[in-house]
Amino acid sequence: MIPSTKPPKHLKIRGPIPKAASDVVDTGPPKIEIRGLNFFYDAMQSLHNVNMTLADRSITAFIGPSGCGKSTLLRVLNRMYALYPKQRAEGEVRIGGVDILSPSVDVAELRYRVGMVFQKPTPFPMSVFDNVAFGLRLAGGVRGAELKVRVESALRDAAIWDEVKDKLSADGRSLSGGQQQRLCIARAVAVQPEVLLLDEPTAALDPISTLRVEETMQSLREKYCIVVVTHNLQQAARVSNVTGFMYLGELVEIGPSNQIFTSPKNRRTDDYITGRFG
Amino acid sequence: MNRRAFRKIKNGMFLSLSLVATLTGLACLAAILWTLISHGVAGMSWHLFTQMTPPPGSQGGLLNALYGSAVMTLLGILIGSPIGVLAGTYLSEYGRNSGLSSAIRFINDVLLSAPSIIIGLFVYELVVVRMGHFSALAGAFSLAVLAIPVTLRTTEDMLNLVPLGMKDSSAALGAYPWRTTLSVLYPAARSGIVTGLLLAVARISGETAPLLFTALNNQFWSTDLNAPMANLPVVIFQFALSPYKDWQDLAWAGALIITLTILLLSIAARVLLAVLQTERGAGR
């Protein structure tokens, strides 16, 4: 392949031009610091020496072909992988200064600080209100009027309050797919985590719902350190401040989304975003 | 052309054979139901529900047997279903892939299809011989042993149907597995698990063999769990084999009652399953 950062024009873009949204934004101090992270599924290594620093109050998107390790990376950040046998992570992952891979860290406590939303909407078999209150009740200490306030503000944060305020007692599963996903976002932000992980949050949604979820993400950026994994390059370009490209378990390149999508430094990044593989 | 005609004939033959087999099965079922209803209806009266099983030649009902069956079935489910549900939960949520689970699953399948008379003999040796006498408690215990594999199996199957994402989401909020199981998985699988319980009730309420060796029977009204207790299946067994016309009529009536009860339970279970499916549909 031609070792050039500027491929011929006709090869450049697969779909509509990913328009980078992110002007320089005022992000916060470093929130997540990853040093020398390796990850193993049994004997197979799926993350190789990943290093990066992610800022608070920013949206970082990870892109890359299926199986590149971007979801694995996400599942390290709240130690979700620990639910499954034979998976282990090595290295240092600091969130808010605490090394979360240390055995002394309580996973329930960690997951309280690091919320996660999955690809398929997963409303619990209970009312809309109880769905959002689930995490708050787990932690305890929040009840009565305060619980109501917290649930409402979470639903507002997730931009779904107006649609569900009259059916808080309806089963969460009776909402539409897009509403369910925003309900899940509300559920995750209700406990006011420090970090919000989104694993292909719009992959199962129609374009309109996708738009709403993206708007939700934008409005949440002001409060949280958001990490999103997506297969949708346009989405990464639209919503994120920082984009990381992963390939075969390596973090190939990470930088301001503007730069990644217009003038990537690495040829593999360029090949991927221009649709020459992946 | 010839070949095609031959294939058509083969197809027709296969279809008609299947049809004949189906009709044979259905005809047998209809015959059984018809016999039951025609004989049973004759014996139906309020006396069944107000009087005790009579000595031959006098009028009576099935009250003590109905009561005994209800009590022992209820006790059997109360003892058996928690064990079945919890073991099913273990298989689905905690030890899905462990060697122990495969062993438990295999043994459970064997137990599921074990002849109930074996269970009766087992409880006879274990409880009746040691206590020195037949008792309603031993009867309930043998029914519990029969209920365990049914509830275990349905609970495991229904929990396995709950989407993995739901479990992960709960864990991602910081819930420990027991909290996830109680607050998320059980509600999600509720109708399925209840269906399993109903099927277990249907299964054990008609069992004769295990009760024959454990609760035996009682001609009189008895609420003592430590003594032999009347129950429908054994009464039917005893009365149907007797030479007395009035006893035989009572046996038919009892058989009809038991069949209708099980039929109702099965219908309830199916309705619940249908509800479960629409819930799932709404969940998509």
XYZ file of C-alpha atoms in Angstrom:
562
model
C 0.000 0.000 0.000
C 1.152 3.542 -0.693
C 2.905 4.981 2.374
C 1.137 8.293 2.193
C -0.938 10.255 4.629
C -2.871 11.822 1.785
C -4.430 9.104 -0.355
C -6.092 9.950 -3.670
C -9.328 11.851 -3.242
C -11.577 9.056 -4.525
C -10.294 6.667 -1.894
C -10.623 9.086 0.928
C -14.193 8.693 2.082
C -16.534 5.732 2.259
C -19.733 7.481 3.265
C -20.639 11.089 3.813
C -17.620 13.035 4.941
C -17.248 12.613 8.724
C -17.521 16.154 9.834
C -15.502 16.713 12.940
C -17.652 18.509 15.463
C -15.080 19.126 18.079
C -13.711 22.575 18.166
C -11.260 22.830 20.962
C -13.274 22.340 24.123
C -12.493 23.096 27.683
C -11.858 19.631 29.066
C -11.034 18.921 32.650
C -7.930 17.468 34.320
C -6.795 13.913 33.551
C -9.352 11.398 34.803
C -8.208 8.058 33.445
C -4.554 7.147 33.136
C -3.606 3.836 31.569
C -0.030 2.585 31.631
C 1.225 -0.649 30.066
C -2.156 -2.355 29.967
C -2.176 -5.940 28.690
C -5.275 -8.099 28.577
C -5.652 -11.845 28.209
C -8.550 -14.108 27.349
C -7.087 -17.286 28.781
C -3.848 -17.638 26.803
C -4.782 -15.223 24.032
C -3.591 -11.676 24.437
C -6.119 -9.158 23.208
C -4.665 -5.867 24.416
C -0.996 -5.036 23.930
C 0.712 -2.401 26.032
C -1.993 0.267 25.901
C -1.037 3.708 27.213
C -3.226 6.784 27.312
C -4.594 9.603 29.403
C -8.226 10.672 29.145
C -9.450 14.004 30.415
C -12.441 14.674 32.611
C -15.431 16.409 30.983
C -14.589 15.023 27.554
C -15.913 12.416 25.176
C -13.390 9.926 23.926
C -14.402 7.626 21.091
C -12.678 4.366 20.245
C -12.936 3.125 16.695
C -11.495 0.130 14.936
C -12.517 -3.071 13.206
C -14.413 -5.795 15.097
C -12.190 -7.722 17.466
C -9.627 -4.922 17.768
C -10.015 -4.789 21.535
C -11.962 -1.573 21.950
C -14.837 -3.225 23.847
C -12.298 -5.147 25.905
C -10.647 -1.865 26.845
C -14.022 -0.535 27.956
C -14.695 -3.642 30.038
C -11.384 -3.191 31.803
C -12.363 0.281 32.981
C -15.129 -1.060 35.235
C -13.622 -4.536 35.590
C -16.629 -6.027 33.863
C -14.323 -8.728 32.553
C -13.993 -10.074 36.084
C -17.498 -11.527 35.735
C -16.139 -14.064 33.302
C -13.606 -16.747 34.109
C -10.119 -16.882 32.626
C -9.924 -13.198 31.735
C -7.237 -11.027 33.280
C -5.698 -7.597 32.927
C -2.136 -6.525 33.728
C -0.722 -3.052 34.023
C -1.936 0.116 35.626
C -5.306 1.760 35.165
C -5.848 4.811 37.350
C -9.261 6.392 37.607
C -9.250 9.501 39.717
C -5.803 8.478 40.939
C -6.810 5.019 42.185
C -5.371 1.941 40.492
C -8.559 0.009 39.779
C -6.739 -3.207 38.884
C -5.480 -3.492 42.434
C -7.101 -6.468 44.199
C -7.982 -4.241 47.131
C -10.458 -2.284 45.009
C -14.030 -3.443 45.569
C -15.660 -4.034 42.178
C -19.124 -3.024 43.356
C -17.677 0.263 44.590
C -15.742 0.713 41.347
C -18.808 0.079 39.189
C -20.685 2.602 41.266
C -18.096 5.189 40.204
C -17.837 3.966 36.623
C -21.213 3.579 34.910
C -21.771 1.570 31.759
C -24.374 1.415 28.990
C -24.496 -1.558 26.656
C -25.195 -2.062 22.979
C -28.637 -3.563 23.440
C -30.981 -1.604 25.690
C -31.438 -3.601 28.891
C -34.307 -2.109 30.889
C -34.936 -4.148 34.024
C -38.332 -5.830 34.491
C -39.665 -3.044 36.681
C -41.138 0.440 36.369
C -39.334 3.329 34.687
C -38.869 4.940 38.091
C -37.503 1.795 39.716
C -35.117 1.291 36.810
C -33.527 4.669 37.393
C -33.677 4.301 41.178
C -31.999 0.867 41.029
C -28.433 2.068 41.486
C -29.399 4.648 44.097
C -31.221 2.047 46.158
C -28.264 -0.327 45.861
C -25.983 2.285 47.312
C -28.570 3.100 49.958
C -28.968 6.370 51.769
C -31.173 7.962 49.128
C -34.905 7.657 49.679
C -38.220 9.452 49.767
C -38.364 12.929 48.256
C -34.638 13.005 47.559
C -34.925 9.780 45.554
C -37.635 11.356 43.412
C -35.497 14.408 42.789
C -32.486 12.323 41.824
C -34.540 10.129 39.480
C -36.051 13.160 37.774
C -32.710 14.871 37.323
C -31.194 11.676 35.883
C -34.077 11.369 33.422
C -33.612 15.025 32.477
C -29.881 14.493 32.010
C -30.637 11.613 29.668
C -33.090 13.823 27.735
C -35.998 11.478 28.253
C -37.882 13.178 31.096
C -40.498 14.821 28.876
C -41.324 11.507 27.241
C -41.704 9.445 30.407
C -42.755 11.897 33.117
C -46.367 10.703 32.817
C -45.528 7.012 32.812
C -42.971 6.606 35.546
C -44.856 3.586 36.837
C -45.036 1.872 33.440
C -42.801 -1.144 32.826
C -39.428 -0.022 31.500
C -39.685 -2.648 28.767
C -42.783 -0.997 27.321
C -40.772 1.984 26.026
C -39.471 2.191 22.465
C -35.926 1.021 21.727
C -34.472 4.520 21.691
C -36.291 5.471 24.870
C -35.100 2.257 26.515
C -31.501 3.143 25.715
C -31.865 6.651 27.125
C -33.539 5.074 30.168
C -30.431 2.933 30.558
C -28.276 6.056 30.294
C -30.447 7.702 32.948
C -30.025 4.619 35.127
C -26.265 4.836 34.741
C -25.998 8.578 35.456
C -28.465 8.495 38.364
C -25.695 7.456 40.751
C -23.558 10.330 39.422
C -20.576 8.248 38.387
C -17.214 9.794 37.622
C -16.890 7.994 34.318
C -19.540 6.842 31.846
C -18.740 3.977 29.489
C -20.878 3.504 26.390
C -20.424 0.284 24.416
C -21.842 0.900 20.938
C -24.816 2.653 22.512
C -26.643 3.316 19.246
C -25.839 0.149 17.301
C -29.336 -1.228 17.902
C -31.194 2.051 17.338
C -32.826 3.799 14.396
C -31.363 7.082 13.092
C -33.748 9.361 14.992
C -33.113 7.605 18.303
C -29.401 7.636 17.517
C -29.554 11.390 17.111
C -31.301 11.772 20.462
C -28.732 9.597 22.217
C -25.900 11.578 20.632
C -27.466 14.813 21.844
C -27.741 13.251 25.275
C -24.048 12.388 25.178
C -23.170 15.939 24.203
C -25.096 17.387 27.119
C -23.541 14.885 29.536
C -20.043 15.836 28.452
C -20.101 18.853 30.723
C -20.343 16.631 33.788
C -18.630 13.361 33.015
C -15.627 11.687 31.524
C -17.339 9.723 28.739
C -15.748 6.859 26.855
C -17.658 5.509 23.870
C -16.937 2.573 21.602
C -18.506 2.836 18.187
C -18.444 1.272 14.747
C -19.950 4.395 13.335
C -17.112 6.696 12.226
C -19.482 9.570 11.557
C -20.727 9.236 15.106
C -17.200 9.286 16.524
C -16.452 12.394 14.480
C -19.716 14.065 15.488
C -19.702 13.543 19.216
C -16.175 13.031 20.442
C -13.402 15.442 21.397
C -10.771 12.755 21.276
C -10.669 9.681 19.078
C -8.539 6.602 19.499
C -7.993 4.082 16.729
C -7.383 0.512 17.797
C -6.194 -2.360 15.691
C -5.313 -5.938 16.675
C -5.273 -5.089 20.357
C -3.036 -2.053 19.983
C -3.863 1.579 20.424
C -2.521 2.766 17.076
C -3.248 6.428 17.445
C -5.124 8.743 19.758
C -5.619 12.460 19.408
C -8.125 15.260 18.927
C -10.967 13.993 16.742
C -10.426 16.886 14.355
C -6.941 15.748 13.671
C -7.656 12.010 13.566
C -10.359 12.418 10.965
C -8.628 14.998 8.810
C -4.924 14.309 9.066
C -4.161 11.081 10.916
C -0.491 10.536 11.608
C -0.540 6.770 11.226
C -1.125 5.131 7.864
C -3.313 2.361 9.353
C -5.609 4.970 10.893
C -5.843 6.665 7.536
C -6.573 3.372 5.780
C -9.325 2.595 8.268
C -11.143 5.914 8.243
C -10.944 6.097 4.484
C -12.474 2.644 4.239
C -9.590 0.760 2.726
C -9.998 -1.981 5.302
C -12.030 -2.788 8.342
C -41.933 -37.095 -14.774
C -42.245 -40.602 -13.412
C -39.753 -39.814 -10.698
C -41.717 -36.739 -9.712
C -44.946 -38.715 -9.479
C -43.175 -41.258 -7.287
C -41.968 -38.538 -4.990
C -45.474 -37.161 -4.759
C -46.806 -40.585 -3.808
C -44.104 -40.988 -1.159
C -44.981 -37.599 0.235
C -48.665 -38.475 0.327
C -47.980 -41.784 2.059
C -45.830 -40.128 4.689
C -48.412 -37.450 5.337
C -51.243 -39.962 5.723
C -49.183 -42.142 8.061
C -48.486 -39.112 10.261
C -52.139 -38.207 10.175
C -53.225 -41.722 11.156
C -50.742 -41.726 14.043
C -51.980 -38.356 15.264
C -55.605 -39.416 15.038
C -54.887 -42.655 16.908
C -53.299 -40.732 19.737
C -56.082 -38.178 19.852
C -58.738 -40.903 19.696
C -57.222 -42.665 22.702
C -57.182 -39.408 24.614
C -60.772 -38.631 23.643
C -61.849 -42.144 24.651
C -60.204 -41.785 28.051
C -61.777 -38.381 28.610
C -65.173 -39.614 27.445
C -65.063 -42.671 29.715
C -64.004 -40.482 32.627
C -66.685 -37.901 32.043
C -69.523 -40.322 31.352
C -68.767 -42.405 34.435
C -67.607 -39.554 36.608
C -70.535 -37.238 36.070
C -72.900 -39.913 37.365
C -71.088 -39.924 40.681
C -70.847 -36.133 40.948
C -72.804 -34.609 43.784
C -72.352 -32.245 46.701
C -71.796 -35.224 48.950
C -68.361 -35.607 47.399
C -67.244 -32.400 49.021
C -69.096 -32.714 52.332
C -68.822 -36.351 53.413
C -66.029 -38.760 54.246
C -65.146 -41.878 52.318
C -67.849 -44.391 53.312
C -67.715 -48.048 54.205
C -69.070 -50.216 51.392
C -72.817 -50.035 50.970
C -73.413 -46.658 52.526
C -73.450 -43.190 51.105
C -70.385 -40.941 51.338
C -68.024 -38.521 49.683
C -64.369 -37.789 49.188
C -63.851 -34.874 51.560
C -61.033 -36.455 53.582
C -59.272 -37.582 50.415
C -59.591 -34.158 48.758
C -58.296 -32.498 51.908
C -55.414 -34.952 52.211
C -54.405 -34.524 48.590
C -54.497 -30.739 48.882
C -52.467 -30.736 52.101
C -49.820 -33.157 50.891
C -49.506 -31.520 47.475
C -49.143 -28.115 49.099
C -46.590 -29.372 51.610
C -44.751 -31.230 48.858
C -44.486 -28.048 46.787
C -43.517 -25.982 49.827
C -40.677 -28.361 50.613
C -39.640 -29.217 47.073
C -39.897 -25.975 45.129
C -37.452 -23.857 47.165
C -34.864 -26.579 46.704
C -35.646 -26.859 42.994
C -35.688 -23.103 42.388
C -32.467 -22.468 44.324
C -30.671 -25.387 42.679
C -31.849 -24.165 39.261
C -30.545 -20.714 40.155
C -27.194 -22.199 41.066
C -26.956 -24.078 37.772
C -27.882 -21.044 35.711
C -26.180 -18.219 37.566
C -23.280 -19.528 39.556
C -22.018 -22.775 38.151
C -23.116 -22.642 34.537
C -19.994 -24.327 33.198
C -18.577 -26.220 36.157
C -18.192 -29.983 36.263
C -20.378 -30.183 39.345
C -23.204 -28.525 37.409
C -23.027 -31.048 34.573
C -23.222 -33.832 37.129
C -26.194 -32.222 38.897
C -27.932 -31.631 35.573
C -27.481 -35.278 34.568
C -28.700 -36.641 37.891
C -31.645 -34.273 37.754
C -32.609 -35.542 34.307
C -32.489 -39.102 35.632
C -34.623 -38.102 38.601
C -37.039 -36.329 36.278
C -37.843 -39.566 34.477
C -37.446 -41.961 37.409
C -40.529 -44.135 37.994
C -42.400 -42.609 40.904
C -42.746 -45.970 42.635
C -38.983 -45.926 43.143
C -39.287 -42.572 44.856
C -42.036 -44.067 47.024
C -39.835 -46.985 48.042
C -36.934 -44.632 48.727
C -38.994 -42.486 51.091
C -40.502 -45.614 52.625
C -37.021 -46.827 53.570
C -35.808 -43.411 54.601
C -38.796 -42.101 56.559
C -41.573 -44.633 57.098
C -39.360 -47.463 58.321
C -37.503 -45.188 60.712
C -40.633 -43.510 62.047
C -42.276 -46.899 62.356
C -45.540 -45.885 60.696
C -47.062 -44.343 57.591
C -47.672 -40.615 57.738
C -48.866 -37.621 55.752
C -45.450 -36.067 56.329
C -43.745 -38.962 54.582
C -46.257 -38.578 51.748
C -45.514 -34.877 51.410
C -41.815 -35.652 51.462
C -42.078 -38.154 48.617
C -44.095 -35.638 46.583
C -41.412 -33.030 47.301
C -38.767 -35.343 45.887
C -40.877 -35.570 42.727
C -41.351 -31.805 42.539
C -37.656 -30.929 42.821
C -36.479 -32.026 39.345
C -39.408 -30.333 37.576
C -38.915 -26.964 39.272
C -35.138 -27.202 38.999
C -35.292 -27.768 35.267
C -37.806 -25.027 34.468
C -36.063 -22.515 36.736
C -32.716 -23.123 35.072
C -34.217 -22.937 31.580
C -36.135 -19.747 32.316
C -33.140 -18.007 33.919
C -31.014 -18.981 30.927
C -33.508 -17.170 28.704
C -32.937 -13.844 30.487
C -30.672 -11.763 28.226
C -27.071 -11.674 29.415
C -27.037 -7.899 28.966
C -29.565 -7.518 31.758
C -27.295 -9.357 34.149
C -24.274 -7.341 33.028
C -26.200 -4.079 33.394
C -27.066 -4.901 36.959
C -23.481 -5.862 37.746
C -22.326 -2.651 36.025
C -24.365 -0.686 38.558
C -22.445 -2.313 41.354
C -24.936 -5.050 42.258
C -23.591 -8.262 43.739
C -24.825 -11.479 42.082
C -27.384 -12.247 44.792
C -28.930 -8.797 44.385
C -28.992 -9.196 40.599
C -30.675 -12.571 40.973
C -33.328 -11.353 43.406
C -34.106 -7.939 41.919
C -33.550 -8.455 38.201
C -33.375 -12.080 37.116
C -36.258 -13.518 39.162
C -38.669 -10.741 38.102
C -37.544 -11.180 34.495
C -38.179 -14.927 34.618
C -41.155 -14.759 36.957
C -43.902 -16.137 34.730
C -41.646 -18.951 33.576
C -40.719 -19.992 37.084
C -44.351 -19.861 38.227
C -45.276 -21.991 35.225
C -42.719 -24.527 36.389
C -44.292 -24.557 39.850
C -47.756 -25.119 38.369
C -46.450 -27.979 36.240
C -44.858 -29.484 39.334
C -48.174 -29.246 41.201
C -49.904 -30.916 38.262
C -47.280 -33.628 38.237
C -47.409 -34.509 41.919
C -51.138 -34.101 42.543
C -51.916 -37.187 40.495
C -49.193 -39.464 41.829
C -50.365 -42.714 43.427
C -47.320 -44.933 43.821
C -45.256 -42.716 46.135
C -48.248 -42.163 48.436
C -49.075 -45.855 48.593
C -45.767 -46.434 50.360
C -45.787 -43.354 52.530
C -49.112 -41.730 53.422
C -51.082 -44.899 52.743
C -54.737 -44.022 53.228
C -57.252 -43.232 55.910
C -60.963 -43.975 55.979
C -61.569 -41.129 58.374
C -61.069 -37.403 58.688
C -57.557 -36.736 59.890
C -55.474 -33.585 60.016
C -52.599 -35.227 61.870
C -49.509 -34.947 59.688
C -47.879 -37.675 61.745
C -50.573 -40.217 60.869
C -51.719 -41.884 57.651
C -53.831 -39.517 55.577
C -56.449 -40.103 52.898
C -55.668 -38.877 49.407
C -57.411 -38.995 46.049
C -55.017 -41.179 44.029
C -54.853 -43.986 46.579
C -58.618 -43.801 47.248
C -59.252 -44.076 43.533
C -56.860 -47.010 43.326
C -58.535 -48.795 46.232
C -62.159 -48.022 45.359
C -61.787 -48.769 41.661
C -60.447 -52.226 42.420
C -63.260 -52.963 44.884
C -66.326 -55.029 43.935
C -68.743 -52.427 45.348
C -70.725 -50.302 42.926
C -70.887 -47.185 45.154
C -67.118 -47.280 45.761
C -66.510 -47.617 42.027
C -68.728 -44.590 41.356
C -66.762 -42.562 43.889
C -63.519 -43.650 42.218
C -64.801 -42.414 38.854
C -65.875 -39.102 40.358
C -62.497 -38.723 42.065
C -60.685 -39.516 38.827
C -62.712 -36.850 37.032
C -61.950 -34.271 39.725
C -58.229 -34.997 39.590
C -58.170 -34.851 35.790
C -60.036 -31.560 35.670
C -57.705 -30.064 38.290
C -54.611 -31.059 36.347
C -56.202 -29.824 33.123
C -56.891 -26.440 34.718
C -53.341 -26.229 36.063
C -51.894 -27.039 32.650
C -54.072 -24.421 30.994
C -53.014 -21.875 33.605
C -49.387 -22.764 32.928
C -49.875 -22.270 29.185
C -51.596 -18.946 29.661
C -48.740 -17.799 31.875
C -46.216 -18.856 29.255
C -48.124 -16.858 26.648
C -47.990 -13.850 28.955
C -44.261 -14.411 29.315
C -43.824 -14.377 25.577
C -45.715 -11.130 25.116
C -43.652 -9.619 27.925
C -40.543 -10.678 26.053
C -41.952 -9.215 22.863
C -42.567 -5.916 24.587
C -39.037 -6.090 25.914
C -37.518 -5.955 22.457
